[in-house]
Every structure is written in C-alpha cells, then in structure tokens.
Short mmCIF file of C-alpha atoms and ligand atoms in Angstrom, two decimals:
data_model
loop_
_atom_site.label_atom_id
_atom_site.label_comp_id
_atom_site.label_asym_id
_atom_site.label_seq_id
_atom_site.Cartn_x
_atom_site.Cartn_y
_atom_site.Cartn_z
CA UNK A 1 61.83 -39.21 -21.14
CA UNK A 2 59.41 -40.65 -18.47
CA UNK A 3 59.69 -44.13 -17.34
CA UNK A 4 56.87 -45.87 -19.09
CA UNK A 5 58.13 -44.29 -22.76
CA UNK A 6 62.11 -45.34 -21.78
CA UNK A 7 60.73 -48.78 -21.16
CA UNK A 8 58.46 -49.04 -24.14
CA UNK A 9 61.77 -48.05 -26.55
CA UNK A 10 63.30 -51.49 -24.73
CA UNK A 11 60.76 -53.69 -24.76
CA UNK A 12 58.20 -52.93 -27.57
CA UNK A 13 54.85 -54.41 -25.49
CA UNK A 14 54.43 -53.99 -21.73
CA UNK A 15 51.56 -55.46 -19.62
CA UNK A 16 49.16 -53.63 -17.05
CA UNK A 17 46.86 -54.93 -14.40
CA UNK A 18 43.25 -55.86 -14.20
CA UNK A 19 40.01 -55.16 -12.72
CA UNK A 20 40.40 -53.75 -8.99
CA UNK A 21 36.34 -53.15 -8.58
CA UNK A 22 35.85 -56.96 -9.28
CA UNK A 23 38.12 -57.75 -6.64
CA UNK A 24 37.31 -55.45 -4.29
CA UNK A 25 33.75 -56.56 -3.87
CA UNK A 26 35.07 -60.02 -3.69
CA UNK A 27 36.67 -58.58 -0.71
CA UNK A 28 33.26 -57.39 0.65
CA UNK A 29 33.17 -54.16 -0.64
CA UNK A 30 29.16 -53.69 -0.48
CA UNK A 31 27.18 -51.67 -2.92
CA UNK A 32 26.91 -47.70 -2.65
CA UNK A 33 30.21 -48.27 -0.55
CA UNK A 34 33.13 -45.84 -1.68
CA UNK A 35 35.65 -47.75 -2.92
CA UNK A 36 38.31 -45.13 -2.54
CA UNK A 37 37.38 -44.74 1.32
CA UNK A 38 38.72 -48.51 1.56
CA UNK A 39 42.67 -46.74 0.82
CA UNK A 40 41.60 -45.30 4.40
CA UNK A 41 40.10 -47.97 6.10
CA UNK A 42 41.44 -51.55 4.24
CA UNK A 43 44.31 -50.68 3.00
CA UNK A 44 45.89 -53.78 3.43
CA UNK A 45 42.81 -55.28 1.23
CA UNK A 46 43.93 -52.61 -1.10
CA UNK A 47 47.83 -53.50 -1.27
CA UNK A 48 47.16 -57.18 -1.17
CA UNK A 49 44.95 -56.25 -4.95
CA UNK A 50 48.03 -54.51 -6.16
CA UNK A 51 50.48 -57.17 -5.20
CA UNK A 52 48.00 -59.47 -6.44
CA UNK A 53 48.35 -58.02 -10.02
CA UNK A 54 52.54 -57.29 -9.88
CA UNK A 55 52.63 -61.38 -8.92
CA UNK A 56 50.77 -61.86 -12.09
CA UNK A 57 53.52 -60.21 -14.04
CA UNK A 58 51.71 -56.87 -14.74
CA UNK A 59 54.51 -54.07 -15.78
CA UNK A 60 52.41 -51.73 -14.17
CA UNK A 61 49.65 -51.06 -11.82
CA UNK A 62 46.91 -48.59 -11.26
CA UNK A 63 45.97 -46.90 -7.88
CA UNK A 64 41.98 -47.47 -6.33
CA UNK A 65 41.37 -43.62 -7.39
CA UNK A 66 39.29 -43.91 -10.08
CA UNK A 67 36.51 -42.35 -7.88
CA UNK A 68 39.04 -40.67 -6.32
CA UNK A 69 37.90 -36.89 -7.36
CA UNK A 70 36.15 -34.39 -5.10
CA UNK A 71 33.22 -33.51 -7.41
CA UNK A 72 32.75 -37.93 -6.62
CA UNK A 73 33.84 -38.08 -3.32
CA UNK A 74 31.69 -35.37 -2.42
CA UNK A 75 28.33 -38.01 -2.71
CA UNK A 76 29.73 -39.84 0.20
CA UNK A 77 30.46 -36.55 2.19
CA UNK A 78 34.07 -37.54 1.85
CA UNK A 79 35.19 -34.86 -0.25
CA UNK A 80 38.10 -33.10 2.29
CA UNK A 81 39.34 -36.25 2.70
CA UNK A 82 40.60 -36.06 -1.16
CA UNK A 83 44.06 -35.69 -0.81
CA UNK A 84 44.52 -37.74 1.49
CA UNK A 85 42.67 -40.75 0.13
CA UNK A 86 44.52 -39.96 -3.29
CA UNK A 87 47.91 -39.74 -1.92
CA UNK A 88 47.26 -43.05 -0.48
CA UNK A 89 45.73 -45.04 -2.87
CA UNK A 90 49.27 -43.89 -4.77
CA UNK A 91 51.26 -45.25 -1.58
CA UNK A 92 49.69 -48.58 -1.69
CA UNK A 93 50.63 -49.39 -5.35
CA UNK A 94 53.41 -47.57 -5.01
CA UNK A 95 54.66 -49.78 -2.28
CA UNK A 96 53.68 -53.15 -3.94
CA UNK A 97 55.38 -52.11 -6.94
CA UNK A 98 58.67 -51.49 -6.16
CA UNK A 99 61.64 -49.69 -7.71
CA UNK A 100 60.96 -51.65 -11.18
CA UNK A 101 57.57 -51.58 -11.95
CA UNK A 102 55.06 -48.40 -13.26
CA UNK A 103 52.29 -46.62 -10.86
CA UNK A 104 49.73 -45.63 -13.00
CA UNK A 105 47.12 -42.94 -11.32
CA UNK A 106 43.99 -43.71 -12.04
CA UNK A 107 41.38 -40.89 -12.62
CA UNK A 108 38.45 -41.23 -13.78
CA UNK A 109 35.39 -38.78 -15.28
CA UNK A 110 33.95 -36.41 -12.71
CA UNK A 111 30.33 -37.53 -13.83
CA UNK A 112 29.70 -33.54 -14.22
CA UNK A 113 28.56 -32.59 -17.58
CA UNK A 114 29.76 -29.53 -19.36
CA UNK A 115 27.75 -29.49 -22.01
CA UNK A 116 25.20 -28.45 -20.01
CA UNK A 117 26.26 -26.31 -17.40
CA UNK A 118 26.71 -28.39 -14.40
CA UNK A 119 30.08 -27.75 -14.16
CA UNK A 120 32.98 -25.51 -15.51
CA UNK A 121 36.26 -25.78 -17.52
CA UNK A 122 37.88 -24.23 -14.40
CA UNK A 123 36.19 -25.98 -11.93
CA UNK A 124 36.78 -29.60 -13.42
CA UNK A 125 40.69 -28.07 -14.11
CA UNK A 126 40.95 -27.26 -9.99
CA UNK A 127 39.54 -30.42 -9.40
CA UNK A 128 41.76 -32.43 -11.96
CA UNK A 129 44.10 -30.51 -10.68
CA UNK A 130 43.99 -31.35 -7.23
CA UNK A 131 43.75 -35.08 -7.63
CA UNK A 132 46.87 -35.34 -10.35
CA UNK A 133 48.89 -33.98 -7.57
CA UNK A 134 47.73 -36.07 -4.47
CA UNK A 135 48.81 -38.82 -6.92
CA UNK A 136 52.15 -37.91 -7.92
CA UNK A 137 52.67 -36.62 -4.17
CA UNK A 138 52.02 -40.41 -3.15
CA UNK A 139 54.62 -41.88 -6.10
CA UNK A 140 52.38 -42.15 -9.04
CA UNK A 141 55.06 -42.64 -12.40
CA UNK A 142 52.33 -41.24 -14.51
CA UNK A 143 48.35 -40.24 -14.68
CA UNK A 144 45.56 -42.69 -16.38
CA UNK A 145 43.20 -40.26 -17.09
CA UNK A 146 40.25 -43.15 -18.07
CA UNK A 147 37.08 -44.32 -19.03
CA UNK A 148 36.20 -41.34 -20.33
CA UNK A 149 33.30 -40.34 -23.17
CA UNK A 150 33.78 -36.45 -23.11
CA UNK A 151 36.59 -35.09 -25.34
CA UNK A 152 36.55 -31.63 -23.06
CA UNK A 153 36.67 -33.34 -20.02
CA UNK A 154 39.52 -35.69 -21.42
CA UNK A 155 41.06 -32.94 -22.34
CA UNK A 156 40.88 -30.49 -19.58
CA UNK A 157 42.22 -33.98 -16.96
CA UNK A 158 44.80 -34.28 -19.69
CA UNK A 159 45.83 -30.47 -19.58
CA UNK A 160 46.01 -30.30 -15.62
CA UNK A 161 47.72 -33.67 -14.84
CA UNK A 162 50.30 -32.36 -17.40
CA UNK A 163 50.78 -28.30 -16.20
CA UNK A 164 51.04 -29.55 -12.29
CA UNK A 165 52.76 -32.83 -12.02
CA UNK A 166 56.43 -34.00 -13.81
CA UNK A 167 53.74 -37.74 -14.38
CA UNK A 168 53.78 -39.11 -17.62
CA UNK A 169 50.09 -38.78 -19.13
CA UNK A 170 47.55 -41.58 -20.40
CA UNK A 171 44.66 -40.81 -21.57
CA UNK A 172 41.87 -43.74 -22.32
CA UNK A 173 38.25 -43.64 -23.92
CA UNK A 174 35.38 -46.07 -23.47
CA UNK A 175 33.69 -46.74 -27.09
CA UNK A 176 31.19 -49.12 -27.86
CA UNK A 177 29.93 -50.33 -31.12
CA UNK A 178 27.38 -48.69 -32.51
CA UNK A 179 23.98 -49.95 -35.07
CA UNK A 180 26.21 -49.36 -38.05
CA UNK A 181 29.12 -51.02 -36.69
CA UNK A 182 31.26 -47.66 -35.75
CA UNK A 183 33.16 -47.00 -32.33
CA UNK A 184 31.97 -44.10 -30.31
CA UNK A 185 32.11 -43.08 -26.91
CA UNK A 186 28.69 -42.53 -25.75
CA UNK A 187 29.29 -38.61 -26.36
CA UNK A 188 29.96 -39.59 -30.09
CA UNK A 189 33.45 -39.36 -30.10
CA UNK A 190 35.26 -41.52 -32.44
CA UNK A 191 38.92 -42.79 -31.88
CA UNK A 192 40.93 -40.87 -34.46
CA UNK A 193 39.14 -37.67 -33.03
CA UNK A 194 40.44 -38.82 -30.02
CA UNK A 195 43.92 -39.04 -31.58
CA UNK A 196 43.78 -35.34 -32.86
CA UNK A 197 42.22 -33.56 -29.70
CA UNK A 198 44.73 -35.75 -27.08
CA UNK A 199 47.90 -35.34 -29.11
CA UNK A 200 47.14 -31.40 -29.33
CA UNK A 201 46.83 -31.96 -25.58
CA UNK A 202 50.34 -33.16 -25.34
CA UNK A 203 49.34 -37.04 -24.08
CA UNK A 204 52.48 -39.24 -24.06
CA UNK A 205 49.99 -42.38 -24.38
CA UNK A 206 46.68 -42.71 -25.42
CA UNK A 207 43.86 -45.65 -26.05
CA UNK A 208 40.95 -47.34 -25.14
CA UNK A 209 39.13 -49.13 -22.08
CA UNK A 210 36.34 -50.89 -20.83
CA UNK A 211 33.84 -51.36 -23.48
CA UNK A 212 32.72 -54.48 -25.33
CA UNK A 213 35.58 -56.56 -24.80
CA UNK A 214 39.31 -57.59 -26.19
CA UNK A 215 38.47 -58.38 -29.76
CA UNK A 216 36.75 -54.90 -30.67
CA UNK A 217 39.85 -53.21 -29.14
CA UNK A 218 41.62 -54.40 -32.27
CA UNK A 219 39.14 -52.35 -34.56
CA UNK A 220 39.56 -49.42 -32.11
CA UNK A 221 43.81 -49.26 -32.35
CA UNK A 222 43.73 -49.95 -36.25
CA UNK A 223 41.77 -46.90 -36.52
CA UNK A 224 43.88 -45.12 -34.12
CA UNK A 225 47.12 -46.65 -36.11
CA UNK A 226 45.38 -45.13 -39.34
CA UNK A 227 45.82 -41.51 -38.20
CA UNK A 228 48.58 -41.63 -35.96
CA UNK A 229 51.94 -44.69 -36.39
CA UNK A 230 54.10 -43.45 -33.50
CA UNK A 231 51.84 -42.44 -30.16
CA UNK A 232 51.84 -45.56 -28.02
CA UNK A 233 48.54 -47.19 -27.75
CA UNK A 234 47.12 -48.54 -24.08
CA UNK A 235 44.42 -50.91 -24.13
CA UNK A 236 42.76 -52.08 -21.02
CA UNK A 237 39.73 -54.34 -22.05
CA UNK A 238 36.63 -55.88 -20.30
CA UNK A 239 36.42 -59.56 -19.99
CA UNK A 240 33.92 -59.21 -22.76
CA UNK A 241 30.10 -57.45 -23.04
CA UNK A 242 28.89 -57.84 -19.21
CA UNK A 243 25.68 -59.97 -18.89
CA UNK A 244 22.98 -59.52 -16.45
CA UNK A 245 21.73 -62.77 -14.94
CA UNK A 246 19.28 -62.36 -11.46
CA UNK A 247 21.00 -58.83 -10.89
CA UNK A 248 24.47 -59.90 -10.99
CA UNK A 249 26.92 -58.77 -13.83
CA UNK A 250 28.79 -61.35 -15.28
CA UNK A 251 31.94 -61.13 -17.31
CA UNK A 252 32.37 -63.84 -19.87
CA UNK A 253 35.20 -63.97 -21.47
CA UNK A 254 37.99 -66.47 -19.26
CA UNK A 255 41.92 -65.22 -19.28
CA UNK A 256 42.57 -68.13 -22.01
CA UNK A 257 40.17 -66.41 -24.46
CA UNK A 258 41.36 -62.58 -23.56
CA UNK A 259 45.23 -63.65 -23.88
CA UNK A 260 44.13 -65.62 -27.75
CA UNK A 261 43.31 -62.15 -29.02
CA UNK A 262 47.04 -60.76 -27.66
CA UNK A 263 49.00 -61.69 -30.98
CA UNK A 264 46.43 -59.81 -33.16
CA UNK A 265 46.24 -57.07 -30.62
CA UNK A 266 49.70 -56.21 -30.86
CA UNK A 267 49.94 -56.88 -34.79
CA UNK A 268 47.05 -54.06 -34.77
CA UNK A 269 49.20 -51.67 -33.16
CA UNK A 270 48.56 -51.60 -29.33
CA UNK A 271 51.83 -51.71 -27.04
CA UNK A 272 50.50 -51.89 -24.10
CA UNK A 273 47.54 -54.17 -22.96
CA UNK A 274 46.22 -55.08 -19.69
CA UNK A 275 41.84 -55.36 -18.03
CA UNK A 276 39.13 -53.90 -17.32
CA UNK A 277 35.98 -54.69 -15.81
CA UNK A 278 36.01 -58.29 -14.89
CA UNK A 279 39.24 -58.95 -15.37
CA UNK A 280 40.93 -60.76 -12.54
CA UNK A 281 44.82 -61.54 -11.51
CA UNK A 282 44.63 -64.75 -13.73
CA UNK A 283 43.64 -62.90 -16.79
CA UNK A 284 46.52 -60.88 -16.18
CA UNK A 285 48.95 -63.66 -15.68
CA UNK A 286 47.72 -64.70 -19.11
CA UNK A 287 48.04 -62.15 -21.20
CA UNK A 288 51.49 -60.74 -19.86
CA UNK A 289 52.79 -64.41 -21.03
CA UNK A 290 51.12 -63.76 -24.22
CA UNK A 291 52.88 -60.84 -24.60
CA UNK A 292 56.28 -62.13 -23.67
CA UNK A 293 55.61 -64.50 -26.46
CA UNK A 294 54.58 -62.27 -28.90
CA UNK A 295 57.53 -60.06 -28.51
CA UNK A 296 60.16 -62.93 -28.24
ZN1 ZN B 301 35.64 -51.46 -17.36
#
C-alpha cells in the first residue's frame, strides 16, 4: 500500500497545499514567463513556496510541474530541458517535505486535443510518460494528474504514470456548473463518469479541482459518493469564482470562509482537501485546523 492510502486508513482526512501560481507571481513571476523554468533558475523562490505550505500544516505538497510537460514546455523552446526541470521541481518539495510528509507530482493537461487530431494516444502516453518518471526520479510519493476536462487524456496520464512509476496515482477534474445546475468539465464530462472511466484506469485517488469554489465541491463528491463509497476523494478548490476587476483576477473567498465549508466537505465524503487557484499559505493553515477538528 502506498503512503498516502496507509496514512488515510490512520487518519481518515489529510490536508494538501494551496495555490503555487498565486504565489509565484507574488514573487515576480511576470506574465508569459514559464513557471516551471523558475525550478531552474529560482529555486530557492520555489522551495521557500513549498515550505511555505508544509509550515501551514499541509500533509502534502505538490511540485511547480503542472506545466511541466514537453508538448507545454515546448512554447517556451524549453522542451529538452523536461527532465530536468521535472526532476527538480520533485527535489524542491521533496526536500521541504521531509521524511513525513507526501510529494504529490503535479501534471497537468497537455493542452493538445485528441478529439481532433492534434495529437495521439501514443504521443500524449510518451509524453505522460516521460514526465511521471522525471517526477518519481526526483522523490515524488505519488502523481496528481489535474485540472483536467478530457476523460482520454485523464486517462491515458492515469495509465502511464501507473505502467512506469511504483507513485501512487491521483487523478482530478475541473467541473463547473452548468445553466441547469449540473457539473461538467468543459468536455461534458460529469463526475460519476469520471468515477467509472478512472477506477477502470486503476486510480488509487480521484476528485475534483479548481472550478467555482469550496462549496460546489460538496455537490461534486456527493455525486461521486453516490456511485462509488470506498475510492478516496481529493478536493483542491479555488478561493471561489475568480473576478475580473481592471485586468486583474481576484479570488474572493478569505481562508475563514474556505475552512467554514470543511465540516460539510468531509460529511459529503471528501478525505482529502486542500487549494487551488487563489489559495494562499493562510487558507491552508485554516483548513488543515478545520480538519483536525473535524476528525477529533
Ligand atoms: Zn485552480
């Protein structure tokens, strides 16, 4: 049993981090800037997020990868750097976390569509395939495969973080609400069809990110708790539905209001819950407490 699923059976409800975009702008990362090329050049910047989040009490932290595949790298002509900058980004977190507390890899959608042609099931496997690995190689615990909308490509990250790396395997979907009140990702996939295809895959976690915010999420795991009782749910929510105010996006929703919606959260189903987008160090603090609360 991997190390997230042996410390779920102790503990019931673990936390995870936050929002590492949010912060890494705050740390002058400038627009149309890689963020992955910072594990290169800044990575103390980079460490100092992840410590930021395991002194917030976070059980487990994700690596600055989420960009981190070559079919993205490859727009800022940084695409044979991929290992590299993978491995590393793994390093970092690995080395603010410790012995004790959970890398998570974070990959995230190759912005490639299938459907129509731009890309293969073979290619997006090699290139799933080589980023899994960089991540494990650099002391991931297990692979985030996240944010994504496409079942296939979920599926297909799932399948080759699974076949070439001993990692535990997450996978997370973005849905929003649609006109008749319904969760899809924007490809139309609803959560209990994410619950079939990603348990066929052989995920050992599954669940839900970004999106509208903390209190949908609890719609979003009772639907996945109506199919499936057992498969651990991971929820990392937005700091509610981004506003746009003179070309800045603003998060609303303050770590006191995220960590409110914890109890129900958890009553819902999820057993692990941490940020996303906008989501900051504090929020985190606030909803690990919550969650030490909640399960005594
Ligand atoms: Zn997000």
């Amino acid at each position: 049993m991997g190390k997230i699923l042996e410390k779920l059976k102790a503990s019931k409800v673990l936390s995870s981090d936050g929002a590492w975009g949010t912060l890494l702008h705050a740390k002058g990362l400038r627009p149309g800037e890689c963020p992955e090329s910072w594990n290169l050049e800044h990575p103390g910047e980079v460490l100092d997020i992840a410590a930021q989040y395991i002194e917030a009490g976070a059980d487990m932290i994700e690596t600055n990868s989420f960009g981190g595949s070559r079919l993205k790298l490859q727009h800022y002509g940084l695409d044979s750097l991929t290992t590299e900058i993978n491995r590393r980004a793994a390093e970092l977190s690995r080395k603010a976390a410790g012995n004790n507390k959970i890398v998570l890899g974070s990959v995230g959608p190759t912005g490639k569509i299938l459907m129509t042609g731009e890309v293969t099931e073979s290619e997006l496997y090699e290139v799933f395939k080589e980023q899994s690995m960089a991540l494990a190689d650099g002391g991931a615990d297990a692979i985030i495969v996240e944010t994504m909308s496409d079942l296939e490509e979920a599926r297909i990250a799932v399948k080759a973080a699974r076949e070439n790396t001993s990692c535990e395997v997450i996978c997370t979907m973005t849905f929003e609400k649609t006109v008749t009140g319904e969760y899809r990702t924007m490809m139309g996939v609803s959560p209990s069809e994410m619950v079939h295809a990603m348990k066929q895959a052989s995920a050992d976690i599954i669940g839900a990110n970004c999106g509208n915010g903390i209190e949908g999420m609890i719609v979003i795991v009772q639907e996945i708790r109506a199919v499936d009782k057992n498969i651990p749910v991971l929820i990392h929510a937005n700091a509610g539905l981004p506003q746009y105010h003179d070309g800045k996006t603003i998060f609303p929703e303050s770590p006191e209001q995220m960590a409110g919606f914890v109890p129900a959260l958890v009553e819902a189903g999820a057993n692990i819950i941490g940020g996303c987008c906008g989501t900051t160090p504090r929020h985190i603090r606030l909803i690990s407490n919550a969650l030490k609360f909640v399960s005594g």
